[in-house]
XYZ file of C-alpha atoms in Angstrom:
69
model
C 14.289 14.831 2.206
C 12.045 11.764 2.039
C 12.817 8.392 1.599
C 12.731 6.762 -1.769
C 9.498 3.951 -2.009
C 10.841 0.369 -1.687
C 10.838 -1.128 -5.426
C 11.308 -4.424 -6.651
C 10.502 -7.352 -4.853
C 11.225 -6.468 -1.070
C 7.578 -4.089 -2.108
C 6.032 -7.215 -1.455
C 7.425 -8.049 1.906
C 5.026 -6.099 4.739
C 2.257 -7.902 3.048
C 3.806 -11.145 3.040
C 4.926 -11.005 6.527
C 1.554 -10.100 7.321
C -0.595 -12.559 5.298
C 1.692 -15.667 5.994
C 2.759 -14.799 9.501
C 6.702 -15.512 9.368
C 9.126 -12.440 9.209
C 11.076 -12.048 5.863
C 14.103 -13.522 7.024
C 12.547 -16.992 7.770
C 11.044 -17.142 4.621
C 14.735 -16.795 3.091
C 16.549 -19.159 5.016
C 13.525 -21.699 3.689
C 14.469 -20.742 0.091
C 18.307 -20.905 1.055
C 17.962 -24.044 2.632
C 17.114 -26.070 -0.393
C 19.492 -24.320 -2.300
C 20.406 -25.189 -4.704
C 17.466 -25.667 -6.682
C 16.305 -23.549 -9.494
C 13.948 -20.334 -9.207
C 10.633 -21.689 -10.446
C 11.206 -24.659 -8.088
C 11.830 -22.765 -5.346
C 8.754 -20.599 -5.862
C 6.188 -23.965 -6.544
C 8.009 -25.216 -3.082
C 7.254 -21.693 -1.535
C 3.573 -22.524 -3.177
C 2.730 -26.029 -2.493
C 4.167 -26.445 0.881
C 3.206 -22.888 2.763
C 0.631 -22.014 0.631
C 1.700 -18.838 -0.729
C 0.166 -17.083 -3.823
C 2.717 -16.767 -6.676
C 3.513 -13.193 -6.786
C 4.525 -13.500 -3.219
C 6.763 -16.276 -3.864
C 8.466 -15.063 -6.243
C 8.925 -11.884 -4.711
C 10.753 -14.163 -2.067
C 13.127 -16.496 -4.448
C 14.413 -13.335 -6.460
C 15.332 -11.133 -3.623
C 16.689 -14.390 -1.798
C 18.695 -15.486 -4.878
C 19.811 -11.639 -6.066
C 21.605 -11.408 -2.545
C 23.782 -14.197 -3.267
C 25.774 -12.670 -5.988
């Protein structure tokens, strides 16, 4: 039987750790470390600072954020 497709935000993640060159996991530990701070800041951070398109950041904050309960 075949795997189900990745849904939700971790979709995004092979393209992001393509584009912007950092695996996943490094990109979550900069959301978690300036925790704790609200989703659309975390995404403009994500945005102004590394230069990441929104949909990407995003992507990043709500997995991030989802895993902590």
């Amino acid at each position: 039987m075949a795997s189900e497709p990745v849904k939700g935000p971790a979709s995004y993640f092979p393209s992001i750790e393509k584009k912007y060159g950092k695996p996943i996991a490094e990109w979550q530990q900069i959301v978690r470390d300036r925790l704790p701070a609200k989703h659309m800041e975390l995404v403009a951070m994500l945005k102004d600072e590394h230069g990441m398109g929104h949909g990407h950041a995003n992507a990043v904050v709500a997995h991030t954020l989802s895993e902590k309960g």
